[in-house]
CSV table of C-alpha atoms and ligand atoms in Angstrom, one decimal:
chain,number,residue,atom,x,y,z
A,1,MET,CA,-34.8,-8.0,4.7
A,2,ALA,CA,-31.1,-8.6,4.8
A,3,GLN,CA,-29.3,-10.8,6.7
A,4,LYS,CA,-26.7,-9.0,8.9
A,5,MET,CA,-23.3,-9.9,8.7
A,6,ALA,CA,-19.7,-9.0,10.3
A,7,ALA,CA,-17.0,-9.8,8.0
A,8,GLY,CA,-13.1,-9.7,8.9
A,9,ASN,CA,-10.5,-9.5,6.3
A,10,TRP,CA,-7.3,-10.1,7.8
A,11,LYS,CA,-5.5,-8.8,4.6
A,12,MET,CA,-1.7,-9.6,4.6
A,13,ASN,CA,-1.6,-10.6,8.2
A,14,GLY,CA,-2.0,-13.6,10.4
A,15,LEU,CA,0.1,-16.9,10.9
A,16,LYS,CA,-1.1,-20.0,12.6
A,17,THR,CA,0.0,-18.7,16.0
A,18,ASP,CA,-2.8,-15.8,15.4
A,19,LEU,CA,-5.4,-18.8,15.3
A,20,ALA,CA,-5.6,-18.2,18.9
A,21,GLU,CA,-7.3,-15.0,18.2
A,22,VAL,CA,-10.0,-17.0,16.4
A,23,ARG,CA,-10.3,-19.7,19.6
A,24,THR,CA,-10.9,-16.8,21.7
A,25,LEU,CA,-13.8,-15.5,19.6
A,26,LEU,CA,-15.3,-19.0,19.4
A,27,GLY,CA,-15.5,-19.1,23.4
A,28,GLU,CA,-18.2,-16.2,23.1
A,29,SER,CA,-21.7,-17.3,22.9
A,30,LYS,CA,-23.1,-17.5,19.1
A,31,PRO,CA,-24.6,-14.6,18.1
A,32,SER,CA,-27.7,-13.9,15.7
A,33,VAL,CA,-25.7,-12.1,13.0
A,34,ASP,CA,-23.7,-14.0,10.4
A,35,VAL,CA,-19.8,-13.9,11.1
A,36,LEU,CA,-17.1,-14.3,8.4
A,37,LEU,CA,-13.1,-14.2,8.5
A,38,CYS,CA,-11.0,-14.1,5.5
A,39,PRO,CA,-7.5,-14.9,6.2
A,40,ALA,CA,-4.6,-15.1,3.6
A,41,SER,CA,-4.7,-18.1,1.5
A,42,PRO,CA,-2.2,-20.2,3.5
A,43,LEU,CA,-3.9,-19.7,6.7
A,44,LEU,CA,-7.6,-20.6,5.1
A,45,GLY,CA,-7.6,-24.4,5.3
A,46,ALA,CA,-6.4,-24.6,8.8
A,47,MET,CA,-8.9,-21.7,10.0
A,48,SER,CA,-11.6,-23.4,8.3
A,49,THR,CA,-11.0,-26.4,10.2
A,50,LEU,CA,-11.1,-24.5,13.2
A,51,CYS,CA,-14.2,-22.8,12.4
A,52,ASP,CA,-16.0,-26.0,11.1
A,53,GLY,CA,-19.4,-26.6,12.7
A,54,THR,CA,-19.2,-23.4,14.4
A,55,TRP,CA,-20.7,-20.2,14.1
A,56,ILE,CA,-17.7,-18.5,12.3
A,57,LYS,CA,-17.5,-18.9,8.5
A,58,THR,CA,-14.3,-18.5,6.4
A,59,GLY,CA,-13.6,-16.7,3.2
A,60,GLY,CA,-11.0,-15.9,1.0
A,61,GLN,CA,-9.7,-12.4,-0.2
A,62,ASP,CA,-9.5,-12.8,-3.9
A,63,CYS,CA,-9.7,-15.6,-6.5
A,64,HIS,CA,-8.8,-15.9,-10.3
A,65,ALA,CA,-11.6,-15.8,-12.9
A,66,SER,CA,-10.6,-19.1,-14.3
A,67,PRO,CA,-11.6,-22.4,-12.8
A,68,SER,CA,-7.8,-23.9,-13.1
A,69,GLY,CA,-4.7,-23.5,-15.3
A,70,ALA,CA,-1.1,-21.9,-15.8
A,71,HIS,CA,-1.8,-18.8,-13.4
A,72,THR,CA,1.5,-19.1,-11.1
A,73,GLY,CA,0.8,-17.6,-7.6
A,74,ASP,CA,-3.1,-17.5,-8.2
A,75,VAL,CA,-5.9,-19.4,-6.5
A,76,SER,CA,-9.2,-20.3,-7.9
A,77,ALA,CA,-12.6,-20.2,-6.3
A,78,ALA,CA,-12.7,-24.0,-6.3
A,79,MET,CA,-9.6,-23.9,-4.3
A,80,LEU,CA,-10.9,-21.5,-2.0
A,81,ALA,CA,-14.1,-23.8,-1.6
A,82,ASP,CA,-12.0,-27.1,-1.3
A,83,ALA,CA,-10.1,-25.2,1.8
A,84,GLY,CA,-13.6,-24.5,3.5
A,85,ALA,CA,-14.3,-21.1,2.4
A,86,SER,CA,-17.9,-20.1,1.8
A,87,TYR,CA,-17.3,-16.3,0.7
A,88,VAL,CA,-14.6,-14.4,-1.3
A,89,ILE,CA,-13.8,-10.8,-1.0
A,90,LEU,CA,-13.6,-9.4,-4.6
A,91,GLY,CA,-12.6,-6.0,-6.1
A,92,HIS,CA,-11.2,-4.7,-2.9
A,93,SER,CA,-9.6,-1.4,-3.4
A,94,GLU,CA,-6.4,-2.4,-2.5
A,95,ARG,CA,-6.5,-5.3,-5.5
A,96,ARG,CA,-8.1,-2.4,-7.6
A,97,ALA,CA,-5.0,-0.2,-6.8
A,98,ASP,CA,-2.2,-2.8,-6.3
A,99,HIS,CA,-3.0,-5.0,-8.9
A,100,GLY,CA,-5.0,-2.5,-11.5
A,101,GLU,CA,-8.1,-4.9,-11.2
A,102,PRO,CA,-11.0,-3.5,-13.6
A,103,ASP,CA,-14.5,-3.6,-13.3
A,104,ALA,CA,-15.0,-6.4,-15.8
A,105,LEU,CA,-12.4,-8.6,-14.2
A,106,ILE,CA,-14.0,-8.3,-10.9
A,107,LYS,CA,-17.1,-9.4,-12.6
A,108,ALA,CA,-15.6,-12.3,-14.1
A,109,LYS,CA,-14.4,-13.3,-10.6
A,110,ALA,CA,-17.8,-13.1,-9.4
A,111,GLU,CA,-18.9,-15.3,-11.9
A,112,ALA,CA,-16.1,-17.7,-11.2
A,113,ALA,CA,-16.9,-17.6,-7.3
A,114,LEU,CA,-20.8,-18.3,-7.8
A,115,ALA,CA,-20.0,-21.2,-10.3
A,116,ALA,CA,-17.9,-22.7,-7.3
A,117,GLY,CA,-20.6,-22.2,-4.7
A,118,LEU,CA,-18.8,-19.0,-3.1
A,119,THR,CA,-20.8,-15.9,-2.2
A,120,PRO,CA,-18.8,-13.3,-3.4
A,121,ILE,CA,-18.6,-9.6,-1.2
A,122,VAL,CA,-17.9,-7.1,-4.1
A,123,CYS,CA,-16.2,-3.9,-2.9
A,124,VAL,CA,-16.9,-0.5,-4.2
A,125,GLY,CA,-15.7,2.8,-3.0
A,126,GLU,CA,-14.6,6.4,-4.0
A,127,THR,CA,-11.0,7.9,-3.5
A,128,GLU,CA,-10.6,11.0,-1.7
A,129,ALA,CA,-10.1,12.9,-4.8
A,130,GLN,CA,-13.4,11.4,-6.2
A,131,ARG,CA,-15.3,12.7,-3.1
A,132,ASP,CA,-14.1,16.0,-3.1
A,133,ALA,CA,-14.9,16.4,-6.8
A,134,GLY,CA,-18.5,15.3,-5.9
A,135,ASP,CA,-18.2,12.2,-7.9
A,136,THR,CA,-18.8,9.6,-5.1
A,137,LEU,CA,-22.4,8.3,-6.2
A,138,ALA,CA,-21.4,8.3,-10.1
A,139,VAL,CA,-18.2,6.5,-9.1
A,140,VAL,CA,-19.8,4.0,-6.9
A,141,ALA,CA,-22.8,3.5,-9.6
A,142,GLY,CA,-20.0,2.8,-12.4
A,143,GLN,CA,-18.4,0.4,-10.1
A,144,LEU,CA,-21.6,-1.7,-9.3
A,145,ALA,CA,-22.6,-1.7,-12.8
A,146,GLY,CA,-19.5,-3.1,-14.4
A,147,SER,CA,-18.2,-5.4,-11.4
A,148,LEU,CA,-21.7,-7.0,-9.9
A,149,PRO,CA,-22.7,-10.4,-11.8
A,150,ASP,CA,-25.8,-10.5,-13.2
A,151,VAL,CA,-27.4,-12.6,-10.3
A,152,SER,CA,-28.3,-11.4,-7.0
A,153,GLY,CA,-26.6,-13.6,-4.7
A,154,VAL,CA,-23.8,-11.4,-3.8
A,155,VAL,CA,-22.7,-9.2,-0.6
A,156,ILE,CA,-22.0,-5.5,-1.3
A,157,ALA,CA,-19.1,-3.7,0.7
A,158,TYR,CA,-18.7,0.1,0.5
A,159,GLU,CA,-15.4,0.9,1.1
A,160,PRO,CA,-14.6,4.7,0.7
A,161,VAL,CA,-10.8,4.2,-0.3
A,162,TRP,CA,-9.5,7.1,2.0
A,163,ALA,CA,-11.3,5.6,5.4
A,164,ILE,CA,-9.5,2.2,4.8
A,165,GLY,CA,-6.8,2.0,7.6
A,166,THR,CA,-6.6,5.5,8.4
A,167,GLY,CA,-8.9,5.9,11.2
A,168,ARG,CA,-11.0,8.5,9.2
A,169,THR,CA,-14.8,7.6,8.7
A,170,PRO,CA,-17.3,9.4,6.6
A,171,THR,CA,-20.2,11.0,8.5
A,172,LEU,CA,-23.1,8.8,9.3
A,173,ALA,CA,-25.2,11.0,6.6
A,174,GLN,CA,-22.4,10.3,4.2
A,175,ILE,CA,-22.6,6.7,4.7
A,176,GLY,CA,-26.5,6.5,4.6
A,177,GLU,CA,-26.3,8.4,1.3
A,178,VAL,CA,-24.1,5.9,-0.4
A,179,HIS,CA,-25.9,2.8,1.4
A,180,ASP,CA,-29.3,4.3,0.4
A,181,ALA,CA,-28.1,4.8,-3.4
A,182,ILE,CA,-26.6,1.3,-3.5
A,183,ARG,CA,-29.7,-0.2,-2.3
A,184,ALA,CA,-31.7,1.6,-4.9
A,185,SER,CA,-29.3,0.4,-7.5
A,186,ALA,CA,-29.6,-3.4,-6.3
A,187,VAL,CA,-33.2,-3.1,-6.2
A,188,ALA,CA,-33.5,-1.5,-9.9
A,189,ARG,CA,-31.1,-4.4,-11.0
A,190,PHE,CA,-32.4,-7.5,-9.2
A,191,GLY,CA,-35.9,-6.5,-8.3
A,192,ALA,CA,-37.1,-7.4,-4.8
A,193,ALA,CA,-34.0,-9.8,-4.6
A,194,GLY,CA,-32.0,-6.6,-4.1
A,195,ASP,CA,-33.5,-5.7,-0.7
A,196,ASP,CA,-31.9,-8.9,0.6
A,197,ILE,CA,-28.4,-8.1,-0.5
A,198,PRO,CA,-26.3,-7.8,2.6
A,199,LEU,CA,-24.7,-4.0,2.3
A,200,LEU,CA,-21.8,-3.9,4.3
A,201,TYR,CA,-19.8,-0.8,5.4
A,202,GLY,CA,-15.8,-0.8,5.5
A,203,GLY,CA,-13.2,1.5,6.6
A,204,SER,CA,-12.1,2.1,10.2
A,205,VAL,CA,-14.7,0.3,11.5
A,206,LYS,CA,-13.9,0.2,15.4
A,207,PRO,CA,-15.5,-1.0,18.5
A,208,GLY,CA,-16.0,2.7,19.5
A,209,ASN,CA,-17.8,3.7,16.3
A,210,ALA,CA,-19.6,0.3,15.5
A,211,THR,CA,-23.0,1.3,17.1
A,212,ASP,CA,-23.5,4.4,15.3
A,213,ILE,CA,-22.4,3.0,11.8
A,214,PHE,CA,-24.8,0.0,12.5
A,215,ALA,CA,-28.0,2.5,13.1
A,216,VAL,CA,-27.6,3.8,9.7
A,217,SER,CA,-30.1,3.0,7.1
A,218,ASN,CA,-29.3,0.2,5.0
A,219,VAL,CA,-26.0,-0.9,6.8
A,220,ASP,CA,-26.4,-4.4,7.1
A,221,GLY,CA,-23.1,-5.0,8.7
A,222,ALA,CA,-19.3,-4.4,8.2
A,223,LEU,CA,-16.1,-5.4,6.5
A,224,VAL,CA,-13.5,-5.0,9.3
A,225,GLY,CA,-9.8,-4.7,8.5
A,226,GLY,CA,-7.5,-3.8,11.2
A,227,ALA,CA,-9.9,-4.6,14.1
A,228,SER,CA,-10.7,-8.1,12.9
A,229,LEU,CA,-7.2,-8.9,14.0
A,230,LYS,CA,-8.0,-9.1,17.6
A,231,ALA,CA,-10.8,-11.3,19.3
A,232,ALA,CA,-11.7,-8.3,21.8
A,233,ASP,CA,-12.0,-5.8,18.8
A,234,PHE,CA,-13.9,-8.0,16.7
A,235,GLY,CA,-15.9,-9.3,19.2
A,236,ALA,CA,-17.2,-6.2,20.4
A,237,ILE,CA,-18.1,-5.1,16.7
A,238,ILE,CA,-20.1,-8.4,16.4
A,239,ALA,CA,-22.0,-7.7,19.5
A,240,ALA,CA,-22.6,-4.3,18.6
A,241,LEU,CA,-24.2,-5.5,15.6
A,242,ASP,CA,-26.1,-8.2,17.3
A,243,ALA,CA,-27.6,-5.4,19.4
A,244,ALA,CA,-28.6,-3.1,16.4
B,301,PGA,P1,-9.7,-1.3,8.1
B,301,PGA,O1,-9.8,-2.1,6.7
B,301,PGA,O2,-11.0,-1.8,8.9
B,301,PGA,O3,-8.6,-1.5,8.5
B,301,PGA,O4,-9.9,0.6,7.4
B,301,PGA,C1,-11.1,-2.3,6.0
B,301,PGA,C2,-10.9,-3.1,4.9
B,301,PGA,O5,-10.1,-2.6,4.0
B,301,PGA,O6,-11.8,-4.1,4.4
């Protein structure tokens, strides 16, 4: 059985003053599910210090595939770990689109993350045109084949590109179809260990739809963007997962 996880992706949002939201969240009692917040790199150290010893873990939003070197503007997995992170989001569709990241690079980053002791959260998901063309499962299978590392110590996030930040979500049946396919592919690739990989759904998860989404088969949690910025919303999503 995979561990349940509510992960928040703050994207390019969040200043030191916004740590007040994290303090508010920490005022809630400890849930039984894993909770993770991934701020932008400048805030990671301060957030990790605030969360050290609490039930909130922290992660990065990307890392370089190399351990160090002449890569201006990039951060290594070891730097994220040094700042207190235990996870890193990789292959988010915004990185695939904005930075042209191909599957092979995401796999190299995932291997670098594992080498630094971080758990990679590898993101996959189809565009609207790919869904309309009936290619969703093939696209996701291809992304998994190309971007997962060769070991099972990962989290996988299914995030349909067209559902991210749009307020639109797939039907529960559509989410279930993709998550079942991802689970089957993880088990085919990693054996029984594939059953233990947390599969997160991401894309416009809100307090109002979280309970329904968490009831879908093979959904072990969520990767939450906008609704993770406010303690009240993210707290409600965590509570929904805890109750699922
Ligand atoms: P959203 O983003 O919850 O704002 O749709 C999800 C994500 O991109 O991880």
